[in-house]
PDB file of C-alpha atoms in Angstrom:
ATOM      1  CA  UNK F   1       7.032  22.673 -13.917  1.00 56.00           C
ATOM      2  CA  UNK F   2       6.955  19.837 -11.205  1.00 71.00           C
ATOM      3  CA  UNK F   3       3.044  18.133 -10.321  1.00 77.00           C
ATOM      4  CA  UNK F   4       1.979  19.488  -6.875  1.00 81.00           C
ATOM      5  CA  UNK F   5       0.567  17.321  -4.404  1.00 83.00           C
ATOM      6  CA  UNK F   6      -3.408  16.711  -4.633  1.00 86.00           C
ATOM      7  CA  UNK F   7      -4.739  17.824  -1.376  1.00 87.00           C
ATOM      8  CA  UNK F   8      -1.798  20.610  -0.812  1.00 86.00           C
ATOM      9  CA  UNK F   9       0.444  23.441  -1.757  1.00 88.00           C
ATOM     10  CA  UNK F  10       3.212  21.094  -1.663  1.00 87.00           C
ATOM     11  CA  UNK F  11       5.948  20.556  -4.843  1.00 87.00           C
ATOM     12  CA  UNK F  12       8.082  18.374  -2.942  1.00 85.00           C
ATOM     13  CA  UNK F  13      10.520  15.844  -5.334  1.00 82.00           C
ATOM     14  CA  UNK F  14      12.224  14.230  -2.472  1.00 85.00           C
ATOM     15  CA  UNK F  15      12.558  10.478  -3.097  1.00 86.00           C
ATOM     16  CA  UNK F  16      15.069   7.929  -3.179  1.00 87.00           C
ATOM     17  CA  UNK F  17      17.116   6.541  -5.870  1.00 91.00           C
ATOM     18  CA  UNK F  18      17.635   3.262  -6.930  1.00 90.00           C
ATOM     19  CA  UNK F  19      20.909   1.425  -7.868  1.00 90.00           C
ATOM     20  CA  UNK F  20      21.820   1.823 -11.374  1.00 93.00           C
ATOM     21  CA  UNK F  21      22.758  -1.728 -11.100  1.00 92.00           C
ATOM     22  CA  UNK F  22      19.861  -4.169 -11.833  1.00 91.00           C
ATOM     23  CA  UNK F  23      22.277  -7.345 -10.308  1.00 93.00           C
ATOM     24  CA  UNK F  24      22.109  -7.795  -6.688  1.00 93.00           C
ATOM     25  CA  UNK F  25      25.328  -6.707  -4.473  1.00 92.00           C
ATOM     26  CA  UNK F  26      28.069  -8.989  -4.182  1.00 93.00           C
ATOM     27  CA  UNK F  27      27.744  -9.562  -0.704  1.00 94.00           C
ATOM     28  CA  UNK F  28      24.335 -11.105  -1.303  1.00 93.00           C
ATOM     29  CA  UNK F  29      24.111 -14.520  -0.394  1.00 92.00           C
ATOM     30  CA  UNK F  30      20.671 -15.412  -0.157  1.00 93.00           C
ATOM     31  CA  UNK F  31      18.634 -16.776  -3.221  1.00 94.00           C
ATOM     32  CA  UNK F  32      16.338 -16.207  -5.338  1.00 95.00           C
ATOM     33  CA  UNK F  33      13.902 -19.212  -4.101  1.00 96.00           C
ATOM     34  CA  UNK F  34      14.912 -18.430  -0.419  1.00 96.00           C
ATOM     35  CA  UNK F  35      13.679 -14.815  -0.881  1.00 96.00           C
ATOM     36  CA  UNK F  36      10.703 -16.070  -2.437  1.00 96.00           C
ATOM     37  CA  UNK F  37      10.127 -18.315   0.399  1.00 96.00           C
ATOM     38  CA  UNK F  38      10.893 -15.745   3.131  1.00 96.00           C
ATOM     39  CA  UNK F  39       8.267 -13.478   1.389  1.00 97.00           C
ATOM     40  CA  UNK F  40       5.528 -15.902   1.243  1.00 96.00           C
ATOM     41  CA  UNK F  41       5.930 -16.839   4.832  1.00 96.00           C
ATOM     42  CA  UNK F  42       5.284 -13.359   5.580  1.00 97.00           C
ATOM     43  CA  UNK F  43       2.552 -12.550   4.053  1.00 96.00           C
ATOM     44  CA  UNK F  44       1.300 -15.555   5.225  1.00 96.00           C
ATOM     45  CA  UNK F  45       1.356 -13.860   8.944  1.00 95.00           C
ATOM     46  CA  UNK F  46      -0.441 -11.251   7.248  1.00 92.00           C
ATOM     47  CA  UNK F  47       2.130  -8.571   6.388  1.00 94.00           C
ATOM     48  CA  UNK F  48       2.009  -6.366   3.312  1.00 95.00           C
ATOM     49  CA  UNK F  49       4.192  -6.058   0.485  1.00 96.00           C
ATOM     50  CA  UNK F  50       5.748  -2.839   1.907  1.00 96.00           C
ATOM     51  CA  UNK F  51       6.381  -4.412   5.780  1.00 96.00           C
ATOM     52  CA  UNK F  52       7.497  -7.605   3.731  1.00 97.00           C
ATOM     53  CA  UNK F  53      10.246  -5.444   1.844  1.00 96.00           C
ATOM     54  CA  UNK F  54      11.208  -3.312   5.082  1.00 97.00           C
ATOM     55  CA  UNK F  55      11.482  -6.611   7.133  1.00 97.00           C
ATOM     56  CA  UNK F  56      13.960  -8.415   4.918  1.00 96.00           C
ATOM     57  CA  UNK F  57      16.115  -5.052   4.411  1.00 95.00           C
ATOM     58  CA  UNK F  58      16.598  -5.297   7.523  1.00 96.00           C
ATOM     59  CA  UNK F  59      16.491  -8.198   9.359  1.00 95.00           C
ATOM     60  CA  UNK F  60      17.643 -10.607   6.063  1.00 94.00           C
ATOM     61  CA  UNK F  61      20.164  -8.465   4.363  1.00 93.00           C
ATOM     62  CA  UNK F  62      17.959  -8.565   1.634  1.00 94.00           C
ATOM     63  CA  UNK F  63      18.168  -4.937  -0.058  1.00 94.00           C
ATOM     64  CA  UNK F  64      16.056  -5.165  -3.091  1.00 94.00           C
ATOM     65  CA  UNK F  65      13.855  -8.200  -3.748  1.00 95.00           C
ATOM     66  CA  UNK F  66      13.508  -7.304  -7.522  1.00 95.00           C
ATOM     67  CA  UNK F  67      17.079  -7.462  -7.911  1.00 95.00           C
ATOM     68  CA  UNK F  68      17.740 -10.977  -6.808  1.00 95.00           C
ATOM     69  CA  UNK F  69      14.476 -13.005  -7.449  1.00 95.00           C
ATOM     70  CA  UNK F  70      13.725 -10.810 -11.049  1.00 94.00           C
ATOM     71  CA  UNK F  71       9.896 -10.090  -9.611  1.00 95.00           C
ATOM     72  CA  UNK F  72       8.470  -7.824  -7.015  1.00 96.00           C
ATOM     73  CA  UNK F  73       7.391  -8.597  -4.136  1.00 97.00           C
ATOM     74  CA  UNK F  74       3.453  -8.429  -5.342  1.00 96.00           C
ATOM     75  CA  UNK F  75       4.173  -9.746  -8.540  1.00 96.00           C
ATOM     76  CA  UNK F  76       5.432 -13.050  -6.458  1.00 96.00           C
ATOM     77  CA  UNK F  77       2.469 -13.025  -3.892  1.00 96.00           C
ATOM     78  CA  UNK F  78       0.082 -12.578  -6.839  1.00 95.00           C
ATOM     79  CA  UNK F  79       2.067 -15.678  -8.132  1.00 95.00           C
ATOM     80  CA  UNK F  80       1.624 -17.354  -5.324  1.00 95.00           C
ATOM     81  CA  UNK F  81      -1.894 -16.667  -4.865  1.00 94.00           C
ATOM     82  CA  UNK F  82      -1.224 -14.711  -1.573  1.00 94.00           C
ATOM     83  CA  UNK F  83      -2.094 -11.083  -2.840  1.00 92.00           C
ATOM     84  CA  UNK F  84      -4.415  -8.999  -0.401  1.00 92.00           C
ATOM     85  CA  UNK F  85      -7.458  -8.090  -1.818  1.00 91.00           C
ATOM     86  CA  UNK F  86      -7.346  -4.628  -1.610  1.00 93.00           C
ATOM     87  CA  UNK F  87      -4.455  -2.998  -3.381  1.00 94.00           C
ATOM     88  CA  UNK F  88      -1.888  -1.168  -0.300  1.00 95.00           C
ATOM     89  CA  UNK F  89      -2.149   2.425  -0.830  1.00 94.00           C
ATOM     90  CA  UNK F  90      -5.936   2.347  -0.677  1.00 95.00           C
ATOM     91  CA  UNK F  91      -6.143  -0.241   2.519  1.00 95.00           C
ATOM     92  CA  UNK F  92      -4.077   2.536   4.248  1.00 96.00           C
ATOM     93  CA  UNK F  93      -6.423   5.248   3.258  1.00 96.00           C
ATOM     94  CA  UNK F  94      -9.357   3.645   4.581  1.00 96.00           C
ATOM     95  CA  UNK F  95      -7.785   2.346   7.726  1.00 96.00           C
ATOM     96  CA  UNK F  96      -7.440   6.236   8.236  1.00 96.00           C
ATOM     97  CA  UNK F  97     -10.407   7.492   7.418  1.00 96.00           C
ATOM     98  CA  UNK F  98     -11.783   4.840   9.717  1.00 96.00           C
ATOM     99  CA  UNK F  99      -9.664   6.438  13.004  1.00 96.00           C
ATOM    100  CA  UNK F 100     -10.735   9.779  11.434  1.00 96.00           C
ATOM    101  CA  UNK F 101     -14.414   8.332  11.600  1.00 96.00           C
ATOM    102  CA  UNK F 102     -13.569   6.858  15.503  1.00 95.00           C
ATOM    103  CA  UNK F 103     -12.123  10.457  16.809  1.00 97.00           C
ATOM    104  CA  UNK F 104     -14.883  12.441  15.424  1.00 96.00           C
ATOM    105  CA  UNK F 105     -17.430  10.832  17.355  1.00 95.00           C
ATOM    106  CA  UNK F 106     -15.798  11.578  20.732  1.00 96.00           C
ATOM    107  CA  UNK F 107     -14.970  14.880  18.851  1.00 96.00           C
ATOM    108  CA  UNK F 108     -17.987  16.482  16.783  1.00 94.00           C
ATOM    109  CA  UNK F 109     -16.677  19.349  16.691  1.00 96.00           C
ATOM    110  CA  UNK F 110     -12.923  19.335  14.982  1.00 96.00           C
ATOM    111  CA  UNK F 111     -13.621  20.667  11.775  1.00 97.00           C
ATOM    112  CA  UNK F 112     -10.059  20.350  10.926  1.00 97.00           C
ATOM    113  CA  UNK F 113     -10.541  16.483  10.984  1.00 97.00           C
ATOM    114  CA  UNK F 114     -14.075  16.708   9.330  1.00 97.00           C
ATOM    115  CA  UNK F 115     -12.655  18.795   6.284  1.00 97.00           C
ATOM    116  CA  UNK F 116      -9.410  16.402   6.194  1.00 96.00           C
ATOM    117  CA  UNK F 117     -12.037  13.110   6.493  1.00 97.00           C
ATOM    118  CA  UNK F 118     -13.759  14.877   2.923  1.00 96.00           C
ATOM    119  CA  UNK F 119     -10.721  14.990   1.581  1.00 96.00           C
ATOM    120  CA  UNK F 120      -9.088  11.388   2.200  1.00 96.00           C
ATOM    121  CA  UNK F 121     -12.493   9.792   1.377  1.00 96.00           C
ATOM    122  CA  UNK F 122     -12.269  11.409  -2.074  1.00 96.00           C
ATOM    123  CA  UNK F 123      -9.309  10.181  -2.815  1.00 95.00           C
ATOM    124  CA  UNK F 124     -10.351   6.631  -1.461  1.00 96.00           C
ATOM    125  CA  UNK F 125     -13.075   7.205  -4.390  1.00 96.00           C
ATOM    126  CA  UNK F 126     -10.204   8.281  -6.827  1.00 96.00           C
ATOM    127  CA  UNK F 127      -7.749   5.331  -6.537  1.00 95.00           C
ATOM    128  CA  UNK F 128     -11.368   2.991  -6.241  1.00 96.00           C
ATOM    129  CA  UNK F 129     -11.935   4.253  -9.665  1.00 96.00           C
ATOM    130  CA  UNK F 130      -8.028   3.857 -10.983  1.00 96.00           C
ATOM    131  CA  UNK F 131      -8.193  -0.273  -9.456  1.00 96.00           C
ATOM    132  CA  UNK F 132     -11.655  -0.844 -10.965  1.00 96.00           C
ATOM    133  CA  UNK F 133     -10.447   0.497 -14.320  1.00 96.00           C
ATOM    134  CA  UNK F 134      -7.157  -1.816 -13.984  1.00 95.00           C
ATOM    135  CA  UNK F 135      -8.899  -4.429 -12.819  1.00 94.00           C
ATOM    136  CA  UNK F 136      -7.174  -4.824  -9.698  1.00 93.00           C
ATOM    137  CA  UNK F 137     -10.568  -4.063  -7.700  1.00 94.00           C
ATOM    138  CA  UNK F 138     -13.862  -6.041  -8.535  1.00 93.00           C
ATOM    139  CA  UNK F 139     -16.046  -3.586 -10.719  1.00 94.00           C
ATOM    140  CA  UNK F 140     -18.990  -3.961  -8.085  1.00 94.00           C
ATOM    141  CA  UNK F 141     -16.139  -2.984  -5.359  1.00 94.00           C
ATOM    142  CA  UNK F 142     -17.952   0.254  -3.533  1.00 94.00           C
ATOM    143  CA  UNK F 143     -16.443   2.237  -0.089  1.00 94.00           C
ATOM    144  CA  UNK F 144     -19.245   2.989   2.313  1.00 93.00           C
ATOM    145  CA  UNK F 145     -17.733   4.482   5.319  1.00 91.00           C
ATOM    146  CA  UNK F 146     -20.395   2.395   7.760  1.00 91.00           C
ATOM    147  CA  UNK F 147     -18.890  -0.919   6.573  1.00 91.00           C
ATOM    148  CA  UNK F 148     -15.187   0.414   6.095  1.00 91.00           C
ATOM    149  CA  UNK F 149     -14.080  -0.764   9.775  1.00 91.00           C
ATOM    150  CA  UNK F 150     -15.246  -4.337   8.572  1.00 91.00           C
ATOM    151  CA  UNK F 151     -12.583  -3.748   5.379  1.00 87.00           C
ATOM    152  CA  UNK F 152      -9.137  -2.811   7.872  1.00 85.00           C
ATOM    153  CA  UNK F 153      -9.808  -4.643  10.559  1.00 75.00           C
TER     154      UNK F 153
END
């Protein structure tokens, strides 16, 4: 009944829960423009979104940005005019199919790596489709493994 995984025999529907409550906590007391400002200043050091939200859980107090300053944390670097240019998920892919790219050429001969390579770069070519239909990539956006490194570094 559940959607398995795409590249695996895995079902899993572990995840965690959000409060029911949309209001922040009571013992919040930062707000909404210091959060803002906190987030900015991050990303200006060149974090993304998801380091940005695990930094001010825990080192602010800050446990969901949503819930105090009403936007995410994208929708406010966006805002801002701070986004990164390529959307998370699919910077991480290709930062790994670049290390992937690095061990197999001390390594020629770990199939295992080679076959998991084919499958991370399609989905690099999957979610490249997905942002260039939402706009979120440019439409002339292409990956090309030989100028990848260029893209994560």
């Amino acid at each position: 009944a559940n959607m398995g995984r795409l590249h695996g025999p895995g079902k899993g529907i572990s995840s965690s829960a959000l409060p029911y409550k949309r209001t922040p906590p009571s013992w919040v007391n930062t707000t909404a423009d210091q959060v803002e400002e906190q987030v900015c200043q991050y990303a200006r050091r060149g974090m993304r979104p998801s380091a940005i939200g695990m930094t001010l859980r825990n080192s602010h107090a800050v446990p969901q940005v949503r819930s105090i300053t009403g936007n995410k944390i994208l929708r406010l670097l966006k805002k801002n005019g701070l986004s990164p240019d390529i959307p998370e998920d699919l910077f991480f892919l290709i930062k790994k199919a670049v290390n992937m790219r690095k061990h197999l050429e001390s390594n020629n001969n770990d199939k295992d790596t080679k076959f998991r390579l084919i499958l991370i770069e399609s989905r690099i070519h999957r979610f490249a489709r997905y942002y260039k239909r939402t706009r979120q990539l440019e439409p002339n956006w292409k990956y090309r493994a030989d100028t990848a490194a260029t893209l994560v570094s």
